[in-house]
């Protein structure tokens, strides 16, 4: 690729019809927090039918066999899973990249952080949804959560463990994002992982930011990414990829003729220019991304609660590769409305989880995208 952004060759594409880029395992649904947006509607105690230790090891084996994708232990609060670090150590010894996303509670002790480092976890993620106790604690439904999170982050730094900060953008914090960006910098995070709220679980639609606000956030993130020392990644914000490409064209870093939206150049180039270190093709629900629940149910993502199988009944690879629902999700030509005719559909594709949450149809258009496709403007 030259200085003007022309591609001279393409890297080999990852075939997401066969293997995911990332697998999320909800190791437990138990959690002591009461977050107002919780997609899992987490409970205080573990489910009696939670995957056992033996089943967990078998699941890790199955995930590893699918071209060794990134593995994230999620929840609920993964720290309430008693064998968490045994499972993590097993995966790391197989050569897997493993991250955990615990809730910032007193269950996170310095001893457990030391154990995480010893085991070889690649990253530790804490959620921080506001730059102040008033905003964060309201969002998390727990007084004192903000200060406790900062305390745990300081302990993490003492052990030199890489920090990722997760933030859900909603009406609660939309007016405070610049303060959040500075706080993430001050806390020396290596990545700011941003989730655009999807109204599922406890999350309500009136807490979602508007389509116009989504667009403003994406343009702001594009500029922010140029100056901040940390990486930025988005979830349920697929249209950020379209914004990045548009901005690159405006800045003459990318010629319009370079982007042939219907072929692999667009999807590959999006991964190279957006600075988010994402997969070499647009990951979406069920397309490079797969979620396994605490009881073994397989979902396109945690935000798209449609069961496509269960690992107690079928092998994960068979579910992922053969599910008719996942096959539909991987085919942008099946998308409806403006997403179906959009020239960016192979790069973006819209949030399938948000489309489902709002319309009841995972193939419908993302209702929080402002963009009007070229074909609709010319008709």
Short mmCIF file of the C-alpha atoms (twelve columns), coordinates in Angstrom:
data_MODEL
# 
_entry.id   MODEL 
# 
loop_
_atom_site.group_PDB 
_atom_site.id 
_atom_site.type_symbol 
_atom_site.label_atom_id 
_atom_site.label_alt_id 
_atom_site.label_comp_id 
_atom_site.label_asym_id 
_atom_site.label_seq_id 
_atom_site.Cartn_x 
_atom_site.Cartn_y 
_atom_site.Cartn_z 
_atom_site.pdbx_PDB_model_num 
ATOM 1   C CA . UNK A 1   0.000   0.000   0.000  1 
ATOM 2   C CA . UNK A 2   1.503   3.325   -1.028 1 
ATOM 3   C CA . UNK A 3   1.282   6.743   0.646  1 
ATOM 4   C CA . UNK A 4   -1.976  7.511   -1.149 1 
ATOM 5   C CA . UNK A 5   -3.670  4.439   0.216  1 
ATOM 6   C CA . UNK A 6   -3.568  2.288   -2.946 1 
ATOM 7   C CA . UNK A 7   -3.596  -1.431  -2.293 1 
ATOM 8   C CA . UNK A 8   -1.001  -3.428  -4.197 1 
ATOM 9   C CA . UNK A 9   -1.970  -6.835  -2.821 1 
ATOM 10  C CA . UNK A 10  -4.444  -8.484  -0.502 1 
ATOM 11  C CA . UNK A 11  -3.743  -10.670 2.471  1 
ATOM 12  C CA . UNK A 12  -5.390  -14.062 2.474  1 
ATOM 13  C CA . UNK A 13  -8.961  -13.663 3.631  1 
ATOM 14  C CA . UNK A 14  -10.276 -15.443 6.719  1 
ATOM 15  C CA . UNK A 15  -13.261 -17.614 5.830  1 
ATOM 16  C CA . UNK A 16  -15.813 -16.741 8.497  1 
ATOM 17  C CA . UNK A 17  -18.235 -19.303 7.094  1 
ATOM 18  C CA . UNK A 18  -15.952 -21.950 8.599  1 
ATOM 19  C CA . UNK A 19  -14.356 -20.438 11.696 1 
ATOM 20  C CA . UNK A 20  -14.922 -17.405 13.938 1 
ATOM 21  C CA . UNK A 21  -12.367 -14.709 14.619 1 
ATOM 22  C CA . UNK A 22  -13.534 -14.397 18.228 1 
ATOM 23  C CA . UNK A 23  -15.499 -16.656 20.567 1 
ATOM 24  C CA . UNK A 24  -17.169 -15.374 23.728 1 
ATOM 25  C CA . UNK A 25  -17.989 -17.851 26.468 1 
ATOM 26  C CA . UNK A 26  -20.382 -16.628 29.152 1 
ATOM 27  C CA . UNK A 27  -18.889 -18.824 31.861 1 
ATOM 28  C CA . UNK A 28  -21.586 -17.837 34.375 1 
ATOM 29  C CA . UNK A 29  -24.598 -15.569 34.542 1 
ATOM 30  C CA . UNK A 30  -24.089 -14.834 38.233 1 
ATOM 31  C CA . UNK A 31  -23.224 -11.223 39.104 1 
ATOM 32  C CA . UNK A 32  -23.504 -8.947  42.135 1 
ATOM 33  C CA . UNK A 33  -24.077 -5.751  40.138 1 
ATOM 34  C CA . UNK A 34  -27.454 -4.502  38.871 1 
ATOM 35  C CA . UNK A 35  -26.492 -2.791  35.617 1 
ATOM 36  C CA . UNK A 36  -29.418 -1.060  33.943 1 
ATOM 37  C CA . UNK A 37  -28.230 -2.186  30.475 1 
ATOM 38  C CA . UNK A 38  -27.377 -5.833  31.285 1 
ATOM 39  C CA . UNK A 39  -28.006 -7.880  28.155 1 
ATOM 40  C CA . UNK A 40  -27.904 -11.084 30.256 1 
ATOM 41  C CA . UNK A 41  -30.335 -9.917  32.939 1 
ATOM 42  C CA . UNK A 42  -27.774 -11.420 35.321 1 
ATOM 43  C CA . UNK A 43  -28.802 -13.079 38.573 1 
ATOM 44  C CA . UNK A 44  -27.125 -13.271 41.981 1 
ATOM 45  C CA . UNK A 45  -26.444 -17.025 41.889 1 
ATOM 46  C CA . UNK A 46  -25.052 -19.386 39.233 1 
ATOM 47  C CA . UNK A 47  -27.547 -21.342 37.154 1 
ATOM 48  C CA . UNK A 48  -27.780 -24.993 38.283 1 
ATOM 49  C CA . UNK A 49  -27.338 -26.187 34.673 1 
ATOM 50  C CA . UNK A 50  -24.169 -24.167 34.064 1 
ATOM 51  C CA . UNK A 51  -21.554 -25.993 31.975 1 
ATOM 52  C CA . UNK A 52  -19.437 -28.169 34.260 1 
ATOM 53  C CA . UNK A 53  -15.662 -28.029 34.505 1 
ATOM 54  C CA . UNK A 54  -15.323 -31.047 32.237 1 
ATOM 55  C CA . UNK A 55  -17.754 -29.570 29.727 1 
ATOM 56  C CA . UNK A 56  -15.842 -26.301 29.866 1 
ATOM 57  C CA . UNK A 57  -12.586 -28.051 28.958 1 
ATOM 58  C CA . UNK A 58  -14.334 -29.817 26.093 1 
ATOM 59  C CA . UNK A 59  -15.726 -26.493 24.873 1 
ATOM 60  C CA . UNK A 60  -12.256 -24.927 24.927 1 
ATOM 61  C CA . UNK A 61  -10.993 -27.846 22.837 1 
ATOM 62  C CA . UNK A 62  -13.790 -27.303 20.333 1 
ATOM 63  C CA . UNK A 63  -13.091 -23.584 20.086 1 
ATOM 64  C CA . UNK A 64  -9.365  -24.203 19.636 1 
ATOM 65  C CA . UNK A 65  -10.038 -26.629 16.783 1 
ATOM 66  C CA . UNK A 66  -11.774 -23.820 14.848 1 
ATOM 67  C CA . UNK A 67  -8.502  -22.215 13.769 1 
ATOM 68  C CA . UNK A 68  -7.725  -21.082 17.331 1 
ATOM 69  C CA . UNK A 69  -9.815  -17.871 17.546 1 
ATOM 70  C CA . UNK A 70  -9.514  -15.297 20.299 1 
ATOM 71  C CA . UNK A 71  -11.313 -16.505 23.440 1 
ATOM 72  C CA . UNK A 72  -13.018 -14.202 25.937 1 
ATOM 73  C CA . UNK A 73  -14.425 -15.362 29.277 1 
ATOM 74  C CA . UNK A 74  -17.477 -13.244 29.990 1 
ATOM 75  C CA . UNK A 75  -20.497 -13.202 32.279 1 
ATOM 76  C CA . UNK A 76  -22.421 -12.223 34.397 1 
ATOM 77  C CA . UNK A 77  -19.279 -11.849 36.394 1 
ATOM 78  C CA . UNK A 78  -16.707 -14.414 35.333 1 
ATOM 79  C CA . UNK A 79  -14.969 -14.044 38.718 1 
ATOM 80  C CA . UNK A 80  -17.871 -15.958 40.279 1 
ATOM 81  C CA . UNK A 81  -16.861 -19.030 38.324 1 
ATOM 82  C CA . UNK A 82  -14.730 -20.984 40.815 1 
ATOM 83  C CA . UNK A 83  -12.651 -22.787 38.188 1 
ATOM 84  C CA . UNK A 84  -12.086 -19.687 36.027 1 
ATOM 85  C CA . UNK A 85  -8.304  -19.670 36.226 1 
ATOM 86  C CA . UNK A 86  -8.049  -23.425 35.763 1 
ATOM 87  C CA . UNK A 87  -10.028 -23.060 32.551 1 
ATOM 88  C CA . UNK A 88  -7.924  -20.070 31.491 1 
ATOM 89  C CA . UNK A 89  -4.664  -21.882 32.180 1 
ATOM 90  C CA . UNK A 90  -5.846  -24.872 30.147 1 
ATOM 91  C CA . UNK A 91  -6.623  -22.619 27.182 1 
ATOM 92  C CA . UNK A 92  -3.388  -20.624 27.426 1 
ATOM 93  C CA . UNK A 93  -1.321  -23.811 27.519 1 
ATOM 94  C CA . UNK A 94  -2.968  -24.816 24.246 1 
ATOM 95  C CA . UNK A 95  -1.657  -21.597 22.745 1 
ATOM 96  C CA . UNK A 96  -4.902  -19.623 22.826 1 
ATOM 97  C CA . UNK A 97  -5.224  -15.850 23.316 1 
ATOM 98  C CA . UNK A 98  -7.468  -15.471 26.356 1 
ATOM 99  C CA . UNK A 99  -9.033  -12.380 27.925 1 
ATOM 100 C CA . UNK A 100 -11.451 -11.970 30.832 1 
ATOM 101 C CA . UNK A 101 -14.065 -9.301  31.525 1 
ATOM 102 C CA . UNK A 102 -14.820 -9.384  35.270 1 
ATOM 103 C CA . UNK A 103 -17.083 -7.005  37.129 1 
ATOM 104 C CA . UNK A 104 -15.245 -4.563  39.376 1 
ATOM 105 C CA . UNK A 105 -16.329 -5.934  42.751 1 
ATOM 106 C CA . UNK A 106 -14.529 -7.134  45.851 1 
ATOM 107 C CA . UNK A 107 -14.326 -10.547 44.169 1 
ATOM 108 C CA . UNK A 108 -11.455 -9.059  42.166 1 
ATOM 109 C CA . UNK A 109 -8.535  -9.386  44.566 1 
ATOM 110 C CA . UNK A 110 -4.879  -8.668  43.996 1 
ATOM 111 C CA . UNK A 111 -4.218  -12.375 44.511 1 
ATOM 112 C CA . UNK A 112 -6.515  -13.209 41.592 1 
ATOM 113 C CA . UNK A 113 -4.838  -10.578 39.442 1 
ATOM 114 C CA . UNK A 114 -1.480  -12.143 40.263 1 
ATOM 115 C CA . UNK A 115 -2.911  -15.523 39.318 1 
ATOM 116 C CA . UNK A 116 -4.167  -14.102 36.016 1 
ATOM 117 C CA . UNK A 117 -0.674  -12.843 35.244 1 
ATOM 118 C CA . UNK A 118 0.865   -16.179 36.205 1 
ATOM 119 C CA . UNK A 119 -1.606  -18.053 34.021 1 
ATOM 120 C CA . UNK A 120 -0.742  -15.804 31.089 1 
ATOM 121 C CA . UNK A 121 -3.975  -14.000 30.295 1 
ATOM 122 C CA . UNK A 122 -3.446  -11.579 27.420 1 
ATOM 123 C CA . UNK A 123 -5.675  -8.799  28.733 1 
ATOM 124 C CA . UNK A 124 -7.925  -7.772  31.619 1 
ATOM 125 C CA . UNK A 125 -11.004 -5.676  30.854 1 
ATOM 126 C CA . UNK A 126 -12.929 -3.488  33.291 1 
ATOM 127 C CA . UNK A 127 -16.138 -1.636  32.502 1 
ATOM 128 C CA . UNK A 128 -16.261 2.102   33.050 1 
ATOM 129 C CA . UNK A 129 -19.364 3.859   31.767 1 
ATOM 130 C CA . UNK A 130 -18.891 7.391   32.996 1 
ATOM 131 C CA . UNK A 131 -16.148 9.806   34.061 1 
ATOM 132 C CA . UNK A 132 -17.722 10.314  37.485 1 
ATOM 133 C CA . UNK A 133 -19.378 8.271   40.259 1 
ATOM 134 C CA . UNK A 134 -22.744 9.892   39.531 1 
ATOM 135 C CA . UNK A 135 -22.872 8.603   35.947 1 
ATOM 136 C CA . UNK A 136 -21.071 5.279   36.290 1 
ATOM 137 C CA . UNK A 137 -22.739 4.172   39.523 1 
ATOM 138 C CA . UNK A 138 -26.196 4.979   38.177 1 
ATOM 139 C CA . UNK A 139 -25.473 2.932   35.072 1 
ATOM 140 C CA . UNK A 140 -24.081 0.030   37.083 1 
ATOM 141 C CA . UNK A 141 -26.847 0.168   39.656 1 
ATOM 142 C CA . UNK A 142 -24.349 0.020   42.512 1 
ATOM 143 C CA . UNK A 143 -23.107 2.853   44.732 1 
ATOM 144 C CA . UNK A 144 -19.327 2.931   45.021 1 
ATOM 145 C CA . UNK A 145 -18.707 1.025   41.786 1 
ATOM 146 C CA . UNK A 146 -16.766 3.902   40.182 1 
ATOM 147 C CA . UNK A 147 -14.206 4.295   42.963 1 
ATOM 148 C CA . UNK A 148 -13.855 0.539   43.340 1 
ATOM 149 C CA . UNK A 149 -13.167 0.207   39.611 1 
ATOM 150 C CA . UNK A 150 -10.395 2.825   39.780 1 
ATOM 151 C CA . UNK A 151 -8.940  1.053   42.798 1 
ATOM 152 C CA . UNK A 152 -8.838  -2.258  40.933 1 
ATOM 153 C CA . UNK A 153 -7.310  -0.602  37.869 1 
ATOM 154 C CA . UNK A 154 -4.493  0.791   40.019 1 
ATOM 155 C CA . UNK A 155 -3.837  -2.676  41.424 1 
ATOM 156 C CA . UNK A 156 -3.781  -4.051  37.883 1 
ATOM 157 C CA . UNK A 157 -1.144  -1.499  36.872 1 
ATOM 158 C CA . UNK A 158 1.011   -2.468  39.836 1 
ATOM 159 C CA . UNK A 159 1.217   -5.931  38.264 1 
ATOM 160 C CA . UNK A 160 1.880   -4.527  34.778 1 
ATOM 161 C CA . UNK A 161 -1.134  -6.291  33.306 1 
ATOM 162 C CA . UNK A 162 -2.560  -4.740  30.080 1 
ATOM 163 C CA . UNK A 163 -5.808  -2.870  30.729 1 
ATOM 164 C CA . UNK A 164 -8.803  -2.683  28.431 1 
ATOM 165 C CA . UNK A 165 -11.671 -0.360  29.353 1 
ATOM 166 C CA . UNK A 166 -15.172 -1.226  28.138 1 
ATOM 167 C CA . UNK A 167 -17.774 1.534   27.817 1 
ATOM 168 C CA . UNK A 168 -21.403 1.294   26.731 1 
ATOM 169 C CA . UNK A 169 -22.463 4.491   24.974 1 
ATOM 170 C CA . UNK A 170 -26.038 5.504   25.732 1 
ATOM 171 C CA . UNK A 171 -28.115 8.500   26.730 1 
ATOM 172 C CA . UNK A 172 -26.567 8.173   30.194 1 
ATOM 173 C CA . UNK A 173 -23.088 9.229   29.097 1 
ATOM 174 C CA . UNK A 174 -23.380 10.664  25.561 1 
ATOM 175 C CA . UNK A 175 -22.716 14.233  26.759 1 
ATOM 176 C CA . UNK A 176 -19.594 13.164  28.670 1 
ATOM 177 C CA . UNK A 177 -17.634 11.207  26.061 1 
ATOM 178 C CA . UNK A 178 -14.764 13.685  25.800 1 
ATOM 179 C CA . UNK A 179 -14.232 13.416  29.552 1 
ATOM 180 C CA . UNK A 180 -14.350 9.627   29.230 1 
ATOM 181 C CA . UNK A 181 -11.733 9.658   26.469 1 
ATOM 182 C CA . UNK A 182 -9.357  11.641  28.678 1 
ATOM 183 C CA . UNK A 183 -10.011 9.367   31.640 1 
ATOM 184 C CA . UNK A 184 -9.209  6.282   29.549 1 
ATOM 185 C CA . UNK A 185 -5.936  7.980   28.607 1 
ATOM 186 C CA . UNK A 186 -5.148  8.906   32.212 1 
ATOM 187 C CA . UNK A 187 -5.819  5.315   33.286 1 
ATOM 188 C CA . UNK A 188 -3.226  4.109   30.751 1 
ATOM 189 C CA . UNK A 189 -5.529  1.677   28.979 1 
ATOM 190 C CA . UNK A 190 -4.186  -0.085  25.897 1 
ATOM 191 C CA . UNK A 191 -7.657  -0.284  24.369 1 
ATOM 192 C CA . UNK A 192 -10.986 1.499   24.690 1 
ATOM 193 C CA . UNK A 193 -13.652 -0.995  23.722 1 
ATOM 194 C CA . UNK A 194 -16.863 0.865   22.930 1 
ATOM 195 C CA . UNK A 195 -20.285 -0.783  22.830 1 
ATOM 196 C CA . UNK A 196 -23.186 1.023   21.184 1 
ATOM 197 C CA . UNK A 197 -26.230 0.164   23.282 1 
ATOM 198 C CA . UNK A 198 -28.550 -2.520  21.916 1 
ATOM 199 C CA . UNK A 199 -32.012 -2.632  23.546 1 
ATOM 200 C CA . UNK A 200 -31.975 -6.227  24.732 1 
ATOM 201 C CA . UNK A 201 -32.069 -7.772  28.220 1 
ATOM 202 C CA . UNK A 202 -32.523 -4.942  30.732 1 
ATOM 203 C CA . UNK A 203 -31.507 -2.268  28.221 1 
ATOM 204 C CA . UNK A 204 -34.397 -0.083  27.076 1 
ATOM 205 C CA . UNK A 205 -34.775 1.507   23.663 1 
ATOM 206 C CA . UNK A 206 -35.196 5.015   25.084 1 
ATOM 207 C CA . UNK A 207 -31.631 4.765   26.444 1 
ATOM 208 C CA . UNK A 208 -30.195 4.356   22.925 1 
ATOM 209 C CA . UNK A 209 -28.621 7.368   21.266 1 
ATOM 210 C CA . UNK A 210 -30.225 8.484   17.967 1 
ATOM 211 C CA . UNK A 211 -29.007 7.762   14.430 1 
ATOM 212 C CA . UNK A 212 -27.659 11.313  14.211 1 
ATOM 213 C CA . UNK A 213 -25.830 10.875  17.513 1 
ATOM 214 C CA . UNK A 214 -24.357 7.574   16.319 1 
ATOM 215 C CA . UNK A 215 -22.947 9.369   13.284 1 
ATOM 216 C CA . UNK A 216 -21.476 12.137  15.452 1 
ATOM 217 C CA . UNK A 217 -19.877 9.565   17.744 1 
ATOM 218 C CA . UNK A 218 -18.255 7.728   14.834 1 
ATOM 219 C CA . UNK A 219 -16.820 10.882  13.284 1 
ATOM 220 C CA . UNK A 220 -15.521 11.934  16.686 1 
ATOM 221 C CA . UNK A 221 -13.938 8.504   17.244 1 
ATOM 222 C CA . UNK A 222 -12.218 8.707   13.876 1 
ATOM 223 C CA . UNK A 223 -10.485 11.933  14.890 1 
ATOM 224 C CA . UNK A 224 -9.856  10.708  18.428 1 
ATOM 225 C CA . UNK A 225 -8.112  7.613   17.146 1 
ATOM 226 C CA . UNK A 226 -5.450  9.821   15.528 1 
ATOM 227 C CA . UNK A 227 -4.322  11.385  18.788 1 
ATOM 228 C CA . UNK A 228 -4.905  8.919   21.611 1 
ATOM 229 C CA . UNK A 229 -2.225  6.416   22.688 1 
ATOM 230 C CA . UNK A 230 -4.769  3.600   23.037 1 
ATOM 231 C CA . UNK A 231 -6.575  1.606   20.360 1 
ATOM 232 C CA . UNK A 232 -10.325 1.994   19.887 1 
ATOM 233 C CA . UNK A 233 -12.697 -0.814  18.966 1 
ATOM 234 C CA . UNK A 234 -16.462 -0.762  18.537 1 
ATOM 235 C CA . UNK A 235 -19.165 -3.396  19.032 1 
ATOM 236 C CA . UNK A 236 -22.666 -3.029  17.571 1 
ATOM 237 C CA . UNK A 237 -21.264 -0.049  15.680 1 
ATOM 238 C CA . UNK A 238 -20.542 -1.659  12.329 1 
ATOM 239 C CA . UNK A 239 -21.319 1.541   10.439 1 
ATOM 240 C CA . UNK A 240 -18.161 3.060   11.935 1 
ATOM 241 C CA . UNK A 241 -16.312 1.191   9.158  1 
ATOM 242 C CA . UNK A 242 -18.283 3.123   6.553  1 
ATOM 243 C CA . UNK A 243 -17.492 6.402   8.302  1 
ATOM 244 C CA . UNK A 244 -13.777 5.556   8.312  1 
ATOM 245 C CA . UNK A 245 -13.743 4.864   4.592  1 
ATOM 246 C CA . UNK A 246 -15.676 8.062   3.853  1 
ATOM 247 C CA . UNK A 247 -13.281 10.123  5.959  1 
ATOM 248 C CA . UNK A 248 -10.259 8.556   4.247  1 
ATOM 249 C CA . UNK A 249 -11.667 9.580   0.873  1 
ATOM 250 C CA . UNK A 250 -12.269 13.139  2.117  1 
ATOM 251 C CA . UNK A 251 -8.683  13.328  3.341  1 
ATOM 252 C CA . UNK A 252 -7.416  11.987  -0.003 1 
ATOM 253 C CA . UNK A 253 -5.843  9.007   1.739  1 
ATOM 254 C CA . UNK A 254 -8.033  6.728   -0.320 1 
ATOM 255 C CA . UNK A 255 -9.261  7.100   -3.893 1 
ATOM 256 C CA . UNK A 256 -12.898 6.348   -4.545 1 
ATOM 257 C CA . UNK A 257 -11.886 4.019   -7.362 1 
ATOM 258 C CA . UNK A 258 -9.846  1.939   -4.926 1 
ATOM 259 C CA . UNK A 259 -12.962 0.853   -3.048 1 
ATOM 260 C CA . UNK A 260 -14.891 -1.713  -5.036 1 
ATOM 261 C CA . UNK A 261 -17.628 -2.315  -2.510 1 
ATOM 262 C CA . UNK A 262 -18.781 -5.662  -3.863 1 
ATOM 263 C CA . UNK A 263 -15.423 -7.441  -3.642 1 
ATOM 264 C CA . UNK A 264 -12.883 -8.282  -0.960 1 
ATOM 265 C CA . UNK A 265 -10.811 -5.133  -1.411 1 
ATOM 266 C CA . UNK A 266 -13.279 -3.042  0.569  1 
ATOM 267 C CA . UNK A 267 -13.470 -5.436  3.479  1 
ATOM 268 C CA . UNK A 268 -9.723  -5.956  3.599  1 
ATOM 269 C CA . UNK A 269 -8.944  -2.269  3.282  1 
ATOM 270 C CA . UNK A 270 -11.376 -1.373  6.070  1 
ATOM 271 C CA . UNK A 271 -9.334  -3.487  8.461  1 
ATOM 272 C CA . UNK A 272 -6.108  -1.758  7.410  1 
ATOM 273 C CA . UNK A 273 -7.211  1.846   7.661  1 
ATOM 274 C CA . UNK A 274 -9.517  2.042   10.646 1 
ATOM 275 C CA . UNK A 275 -6.793  1.642   13.271 1 
ATOM 276 C CA . UNK A 276 -8.938  -0.696  15.338 1 
ATOM 277 C CA . UNK A 277 -6.832  -3.825  14.847 1 
ATOM 278 C CA . UNK A 278 -9.918  -5.792  13.947 1 
ATOM 279 C CA . UNK A 279 -10.244 -8.904  11.813 1 
ATOM 280 C CA . UNK A 280 -9.349  -8.694  8.095  1 
ATOM 281 C CA . UNK A 281 -13.034 -8.767  7.185  1 
ATOM 282 C CA . UNK A 282 -16.079 -7.130  8.697  1 
ATOM 283 C CA . UNK A 283 -17.014 -9.154  11.771 1 
ATOM 284 C CA . UNK A 284 -20.687 -9.200  12.641 1 
ATOM 285 C CA . UNK A 285 -23.089 -11.348 14.638 1 
ATOM 286 C CA . UNK A 286 -22.592 -14.962 13.569 1 
ATOM 287 C CA . UNK A 287 -20.058 -13.853 10.965 1 
ATOM 288 C CA . UNK A 288 -16.657 -14.225 12.578 1 
ATOM 289 C CA . UNK A 289 -18.252 -13.838 16.003 1 
ATOM 290 C CA . UNK A 290 -19.894 -16.545 18.088 1 
ATOM 291 C CA . UNK A 291 -21.254 -16.643 21.643 1 
ATOM 292 C CA . UNK A 292 -21.699 -19.619 23.966 1 
ATOM 293 C CA . UNK A 293 -23.976 -19.123 26.962 1 
ATOM 294 C CA . UNK A 294 -23.529 -20.374 30.522 1 
ATOM 295 C CA . UNK A 295 -25.733 -23.403 29.758 1 
ATOM 296 C CA . UNK A 296 -24.138 -24.147 26.392 1 
ATOM 297 C CA . UNK A 297 -26.590 -22.401 24.072 1 
ATOM 298 C CA . UNK A 298 -24.903 -21.040 20.951 1 
ATOM 299 C CA . UNK A 299 -25.970 -17.553 19.802 1 
ATOM 300 C CA . UNK A 300 -24.785 -15.309 16.937 1 
ATOM 301 C CA . UNK A 301 -23.751 -12.887 19.708 1 
ATOM 302 C CA . UNK A 302 -24.723 -12.074 23.261 1 
ATOM 303 C CA . UNK A 303 -26.747 -9.160  21.910 1 
ATOM 304 C CA . UNK A 304 -28.645 -11.289 19.383 1 
ATOM 305 C CA . UNK A 305 -30.493 -13.786 21.611 1 
ATOM 306 C CA . UNK A 306 -31.488 -16.392 19.018 1 
ATOM 307 C CA . UNK A 307 -30.447 -19.942 19.874 1 
ATOM 308 C CA . UNK A 308 -28.852 -21.739 16.943 1 
ATOM 309 C CA . UNK A 309 -27.742 -24.854 18.843 1 
ATOM 310 C CA . UNK A 310 -26.250 -26.178 22.074 1 
ATOM 311 C CA . UNK A 311 -22.761 -27.578 22.588 1 
ATOM 312 C CA . UNK A 312 -24.178 -30.342 24.787 1 
ATOM 313 C CA . UNK A 313 -25.999 -31.665 21.735 1 
ATOM 314 C CA . UNK A 314 -23.739 -30.856 18.777 1 
ATOM 315 C CA . UNK A 315 -20.144 -29.868 18.148 1 
ATOM 316 C CA . UNK A 316 -19.588 -26.111 18.037 1 
ATOM 317 C CA . UNK A 317 -17.987 -26.278 14.584 1 
ATOM 318 C CA . UNK A 318 -21.018 -28.089 13.175 1 
ATOM 319 C CA . UNK A 319 -23.383 -25.519 14.676 1 
ATOM 320 C CA . UNK A 320 -21.308 -22.588 13.443 1 
ATOM 321 C CA . UNK A 321 -20.836 -23.911 9.921  1 
ATOM 322 C CA . UNK A 322 -24.268 -25.424 9.294  1 
ATOM 323 C CA . UNK A 323 -26.841 -23.264 11.105 1 
ATOM 324 C CA . UNK A 324 -29.301 -21.835 8.578  1 
ATOM 325 C CA . UNK A 325 -29.629 -18.674 10.688 1 
ATOM 326 C CA . UNK A 326 -25.872 -18.111 10.776 1 
ATOM 327 C CA . UNK A 327 -25.663 -18.711 7.036  1 
ATOM 328 C CA . UNK A 328 -28.291 -16.016 6.504  1 
ATOM 329 C CA . UNK A 329 -26.427 -13.610 8.749  1 
ATOM 330 C CA . UNK A 330 -23.267 -14.180 6.703  1 
ATOM 331 C CA . UNK A 331 -24.964 -13.283 3.436  1 
ATOM 332 C CA . UNK A 332 -25.313 -9.480  3.058  1 
ATOM 333 C CA . UNK A 333 -27.316 -9.995  -0.126 1 
ATOM 334 C CA . UNK A 334 -30.170 -11.190 2.093  1 
ATOM 335 C CA . UNK A 335 -30.277 -7.990  4.133  1 
ATOM 336 C CA . UNK A 336 -33.462 -5.982  3.755  1 
ATOM 337 C CA . UNK A 337 -34.286 -2.301  3.344  1 
ATOM 338 C CA . UNK A 338 -31.460 0.132   2.815  1 
ATOM 339 C CA . UNK A 339 -28.874 -2.245  4.320  1 
ATOM 340 C CA . UNK A 340 -29.668 -4.666  1.500  1 
ATOM 341 C CA . UNK A 341 -28.875 -2.152  -1.258 1 
ATOM 342 C CA . UNK A 342 -26.119 -0.212  0.485  1 
ATOM 343 C CA . UNK A 343 -22.780 -0.082  -1.307 1 
ATOM 344 C CA . UNK A 344 -21.076 -0.575  2.057  1 
ATOM 345 C CA . UNK A 345 -22.981 -3.717  3.036  1 
ATOM 346 C CA . UNK A 346 -19.952 -6.020  2.721  1 
ATOM 347 C CA . UNK A 347 -17.870 -3.660  4.863  1 
ATOM 348 C CA . UNK A 348 -20.518 -2.646  7.376  1 
ATOM 349 C CA . UNK A 349 -23.679 -4.731  7.245  1 
ATOM 350 C CA . UNK A 350 -25.296 -2.787  10.069 1 
ATOM 351 C CA . UNK A 351 -25.806 -4.192  13.547 1 
ATOM 352 C CA . UNK A 352 -27.779 -7.389  13.110 1 
ATOM 353 C CA . UNK A 353 -28.476 -7.476  16.852 1 
ATOM 354 C CA . UNK A 354 -29.899 -3.947  16.872 1 
ATOM 355 C CA . UNK A 355 -32.032 -4.703  13.807 1 
ATOM 356 C CA . UNK A 356 -33.450 -7.729  15.607 1 
ATOM 357 C CA . UNK A 357 -33.990 -5.910  18.904 1 
ATOM 358 C CA . UNK A 358 -35.964 -3.099  17.266 1 
ATOM 359 C CA . UNK A 359 -37.750 -4.852  14.371 1 
ATOM 360 C CA . UNK A 360 -37.800 -8.517  15.354 1 
ATOM 361 C CA . UNK A 361 -35.996 -9.403  12.090 1 
ATOM 362 C CA . UNK A 362 -32.219 -9.924  12.121 1 
ATOM 363 C CA . UNK A 363 -32.061 -9.297  8.358  1 
ATOM 364 C CA . UNK A 364 -33.727 -5.882  8.525  1 
ATOM 365 C CA . UNK A 365 -31.861 -2.580  8.263  1 
ATOM 366 C CA . UNK A 366 -30.047 -1.175  11.255 1 
ATOM 367 C CA . UNK A 367 -32.567 1.448   12.476 1 
ATOM 368 C CA . UNK A 368 -29.826 3.632   13.960 1 
ATOM 369 C CA . UNK A 369 -27.860 4.248   10.773 1 
ATOM 370 C CA . UNK A 370 -28.145 7.706   9.226  1 
ATOM 371 C CA . UNK A 371 -26.620 6.888   5.858  1 
ATOM 372 C CA . UNK A 372 -28.737 6.799   2.693  1 
ATOM 373 C CA . UNK A 373 -27.263 4.385   0.098  1 
ATOM 374 C CA . UNK A 374 -26.266 5.826   -3.241 1 
ATOM 375 C CA . UNK A 375 -28.848 3.778   -5.143 1 
ATOM 376 C CA . UNK A 376 -31.664 5.222   -3.038 1 
ATOM 377 C CA . UNK A 377 -30.446 8.769   -3.540 1 
ATOM 378 C CA . UNK A 378 -30.300 8.306   -7.292 1 
ATOM 379 C CA . UNK A 379 -33.741 6.740   -7.639 1 
# 
